[in-house]
mmCIF file of C-alpha atoms in Angstrom:
data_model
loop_
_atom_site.group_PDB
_atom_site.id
_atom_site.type_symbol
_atom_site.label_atom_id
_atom_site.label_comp_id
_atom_site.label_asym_id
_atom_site.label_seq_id
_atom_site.Cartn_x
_atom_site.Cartn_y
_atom_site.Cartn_z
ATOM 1 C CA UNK A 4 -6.452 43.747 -54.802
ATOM 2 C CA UNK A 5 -4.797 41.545 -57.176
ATOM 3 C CA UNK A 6 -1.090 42.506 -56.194
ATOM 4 C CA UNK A 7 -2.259 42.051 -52.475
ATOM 5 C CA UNK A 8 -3.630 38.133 -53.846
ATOM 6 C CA UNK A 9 -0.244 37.704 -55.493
ATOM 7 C CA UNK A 10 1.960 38.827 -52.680
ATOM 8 C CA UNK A 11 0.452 37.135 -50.435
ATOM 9 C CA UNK A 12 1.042 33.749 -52.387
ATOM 10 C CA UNK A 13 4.577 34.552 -52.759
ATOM 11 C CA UNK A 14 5.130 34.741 -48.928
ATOM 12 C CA UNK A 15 3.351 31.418 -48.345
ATOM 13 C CA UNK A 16 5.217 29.941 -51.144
ATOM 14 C CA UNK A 17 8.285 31.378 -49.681
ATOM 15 C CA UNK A 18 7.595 29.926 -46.016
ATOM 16 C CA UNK A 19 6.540 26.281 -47.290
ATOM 17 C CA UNK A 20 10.501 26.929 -49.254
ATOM 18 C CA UNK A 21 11.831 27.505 -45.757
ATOM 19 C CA UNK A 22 9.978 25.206 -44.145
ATOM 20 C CA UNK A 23 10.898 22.473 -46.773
ATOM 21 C CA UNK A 24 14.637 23.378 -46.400
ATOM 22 C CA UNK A 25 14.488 23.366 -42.493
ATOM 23 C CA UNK A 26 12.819 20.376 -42.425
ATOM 24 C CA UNK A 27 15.747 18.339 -44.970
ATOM 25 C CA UNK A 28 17.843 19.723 -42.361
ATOM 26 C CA UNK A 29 16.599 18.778 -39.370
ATOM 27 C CA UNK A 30 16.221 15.004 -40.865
ATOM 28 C CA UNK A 31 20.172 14.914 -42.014
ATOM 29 C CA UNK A 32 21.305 15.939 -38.885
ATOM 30 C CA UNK A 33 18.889 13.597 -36.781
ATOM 31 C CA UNK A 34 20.142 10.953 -39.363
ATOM 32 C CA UNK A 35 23.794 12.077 -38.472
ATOM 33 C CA UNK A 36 23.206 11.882 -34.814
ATOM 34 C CA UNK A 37 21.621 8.213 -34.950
ATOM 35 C CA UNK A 38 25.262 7.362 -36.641
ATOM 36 C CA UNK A 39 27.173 7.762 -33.851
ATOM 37 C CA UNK A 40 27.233 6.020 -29.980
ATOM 38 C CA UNK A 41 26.576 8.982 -28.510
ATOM 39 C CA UNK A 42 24.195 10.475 -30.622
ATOM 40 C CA UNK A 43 22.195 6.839 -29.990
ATOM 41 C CA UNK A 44 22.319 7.148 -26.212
ATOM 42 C CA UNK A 45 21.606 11.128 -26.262
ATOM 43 C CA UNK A 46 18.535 10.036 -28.191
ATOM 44 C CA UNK A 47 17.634 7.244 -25.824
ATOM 45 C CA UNK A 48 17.423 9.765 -23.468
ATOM 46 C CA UNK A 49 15.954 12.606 -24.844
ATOM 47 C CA UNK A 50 12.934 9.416 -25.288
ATOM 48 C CA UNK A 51 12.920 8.455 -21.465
ATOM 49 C CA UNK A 52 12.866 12.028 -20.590
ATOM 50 C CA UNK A 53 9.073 12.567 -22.771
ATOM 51 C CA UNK A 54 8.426 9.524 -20.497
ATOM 52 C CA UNK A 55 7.372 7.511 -23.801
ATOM 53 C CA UNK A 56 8.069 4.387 -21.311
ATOM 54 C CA UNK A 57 6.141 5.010 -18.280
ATOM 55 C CA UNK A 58 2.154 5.065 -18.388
ATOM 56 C CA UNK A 59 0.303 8.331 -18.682
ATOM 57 C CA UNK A 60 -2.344 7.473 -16.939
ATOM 58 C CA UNK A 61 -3.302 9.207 -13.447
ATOM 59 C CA UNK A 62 -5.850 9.856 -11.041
ATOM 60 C CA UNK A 63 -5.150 13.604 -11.083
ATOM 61 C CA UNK A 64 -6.568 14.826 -14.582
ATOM 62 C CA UNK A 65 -3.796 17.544 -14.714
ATOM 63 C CA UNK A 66 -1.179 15.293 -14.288
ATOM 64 C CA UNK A 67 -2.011 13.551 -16.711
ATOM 65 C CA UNK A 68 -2.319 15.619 -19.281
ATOM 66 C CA UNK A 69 0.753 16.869 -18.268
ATOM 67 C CA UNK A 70 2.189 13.608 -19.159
ATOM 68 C CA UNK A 71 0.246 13.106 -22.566
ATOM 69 C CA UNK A 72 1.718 16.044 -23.519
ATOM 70 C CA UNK A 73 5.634 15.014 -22.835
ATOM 71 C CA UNK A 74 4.575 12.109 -24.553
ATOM 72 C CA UNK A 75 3.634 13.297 -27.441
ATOM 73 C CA UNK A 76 7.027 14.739 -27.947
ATOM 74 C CA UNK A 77 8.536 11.750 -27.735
ATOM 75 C CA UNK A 78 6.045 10.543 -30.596
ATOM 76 C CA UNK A 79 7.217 13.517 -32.829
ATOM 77 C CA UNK A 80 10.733 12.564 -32.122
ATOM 78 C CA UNK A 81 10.273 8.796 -32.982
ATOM 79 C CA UNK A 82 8.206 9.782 -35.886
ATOM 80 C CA UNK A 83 10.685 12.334 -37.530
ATOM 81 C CA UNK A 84 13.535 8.858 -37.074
ATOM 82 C CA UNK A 85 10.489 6.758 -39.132
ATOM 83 C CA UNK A 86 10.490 9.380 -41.575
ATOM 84 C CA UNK A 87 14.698 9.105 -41.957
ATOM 85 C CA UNK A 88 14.739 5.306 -41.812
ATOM 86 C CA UNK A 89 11.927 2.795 -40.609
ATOM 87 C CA UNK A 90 14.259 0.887 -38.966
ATOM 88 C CA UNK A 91 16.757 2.781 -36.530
ATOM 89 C CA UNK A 92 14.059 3.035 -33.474
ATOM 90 C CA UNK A 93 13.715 -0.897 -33.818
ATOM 91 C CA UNK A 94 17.805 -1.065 -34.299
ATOM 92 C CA UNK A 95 18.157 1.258 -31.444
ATOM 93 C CA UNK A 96 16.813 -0.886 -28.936
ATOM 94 C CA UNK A 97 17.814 -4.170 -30.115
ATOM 95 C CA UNK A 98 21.015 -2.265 -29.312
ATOM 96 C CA UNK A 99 20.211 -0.877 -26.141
ATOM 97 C CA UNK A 100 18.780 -4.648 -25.577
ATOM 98 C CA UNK A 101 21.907 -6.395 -26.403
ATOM 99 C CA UNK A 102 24.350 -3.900 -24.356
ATOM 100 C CA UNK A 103 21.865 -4.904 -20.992
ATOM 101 C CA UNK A 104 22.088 -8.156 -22.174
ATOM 102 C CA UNK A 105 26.279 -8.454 -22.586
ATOM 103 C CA UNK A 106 26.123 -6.231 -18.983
ATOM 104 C CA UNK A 107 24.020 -8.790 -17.135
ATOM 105 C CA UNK A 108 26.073 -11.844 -18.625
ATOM 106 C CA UNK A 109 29.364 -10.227 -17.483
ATOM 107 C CA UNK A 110 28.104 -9.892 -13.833
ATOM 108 C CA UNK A 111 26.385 -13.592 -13.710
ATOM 109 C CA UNK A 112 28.151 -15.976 -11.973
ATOM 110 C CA UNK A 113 29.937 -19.033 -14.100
ATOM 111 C CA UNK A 114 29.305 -22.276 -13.116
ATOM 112 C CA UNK A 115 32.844 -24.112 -12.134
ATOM 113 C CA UNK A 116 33.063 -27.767 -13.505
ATOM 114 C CA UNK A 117 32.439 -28.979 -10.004
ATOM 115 C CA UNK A 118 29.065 -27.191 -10.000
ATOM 116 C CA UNK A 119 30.313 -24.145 -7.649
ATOM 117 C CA UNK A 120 29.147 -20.941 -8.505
ATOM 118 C CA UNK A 121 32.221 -18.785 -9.443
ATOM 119 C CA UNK A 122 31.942 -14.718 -10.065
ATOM 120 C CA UNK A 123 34.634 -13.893 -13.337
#
């Protein structure tokens, strides 16, 4: 009975092990990703694809739970990026803000000395 006990607590102590380790790695290479263009925009849309961005609300109950549930895997995703470093979802879209921002400015028109509206 007592070797059962103790063999027992040596597999749970070595899956919380494997768990710890897979977990360390799993926040290094999310922190890697978030260090690169790419890996910014891959996130971005890996979030817009949970739809963390639209409402989940619907008149269909199925729906949305449906949607709760893609939600909440965008929640896991932002809260494994608070875990890295509190402040690369805020960072990523004052980025994502900034790029719209520089994007919309480019296409405005210019106003000409005269007043004329001139496109660069």
């Amino acid at each position: 009975m007592l070797d059962e006990f103790e063999a027992r607590e040596a597999r749970d102590a070595e899956a919380r092990e494997r768990a710890a380790r897979e977990e360390a790695e799993i926040r290094e290479s999310l922190r890697l990703l978030m260090d690169t263009a790419e890996g910014k925009r891959v996130v971005f849309w890996l979030l817009r694809r949970t739809g963390l961005y639209a409402s989940a609300f619907e008149t269909n109950e199925a729906m949305e739970r449906y949607r709760l549930g893609r939600q909440s895997i965008g929640l896991e995703i932002l809260g494994k990026l608070d875990r890295i470093d509190a402040r690369l979802y805020p960072r990523l879209l004052l980025e994502r803000g900034e790029a719209r921002e520089l994007t919309r400015a480019a296409h405005a028109p210019r106003q000409t000395e005269d007043g004329d509206d001139q496109y660069a």
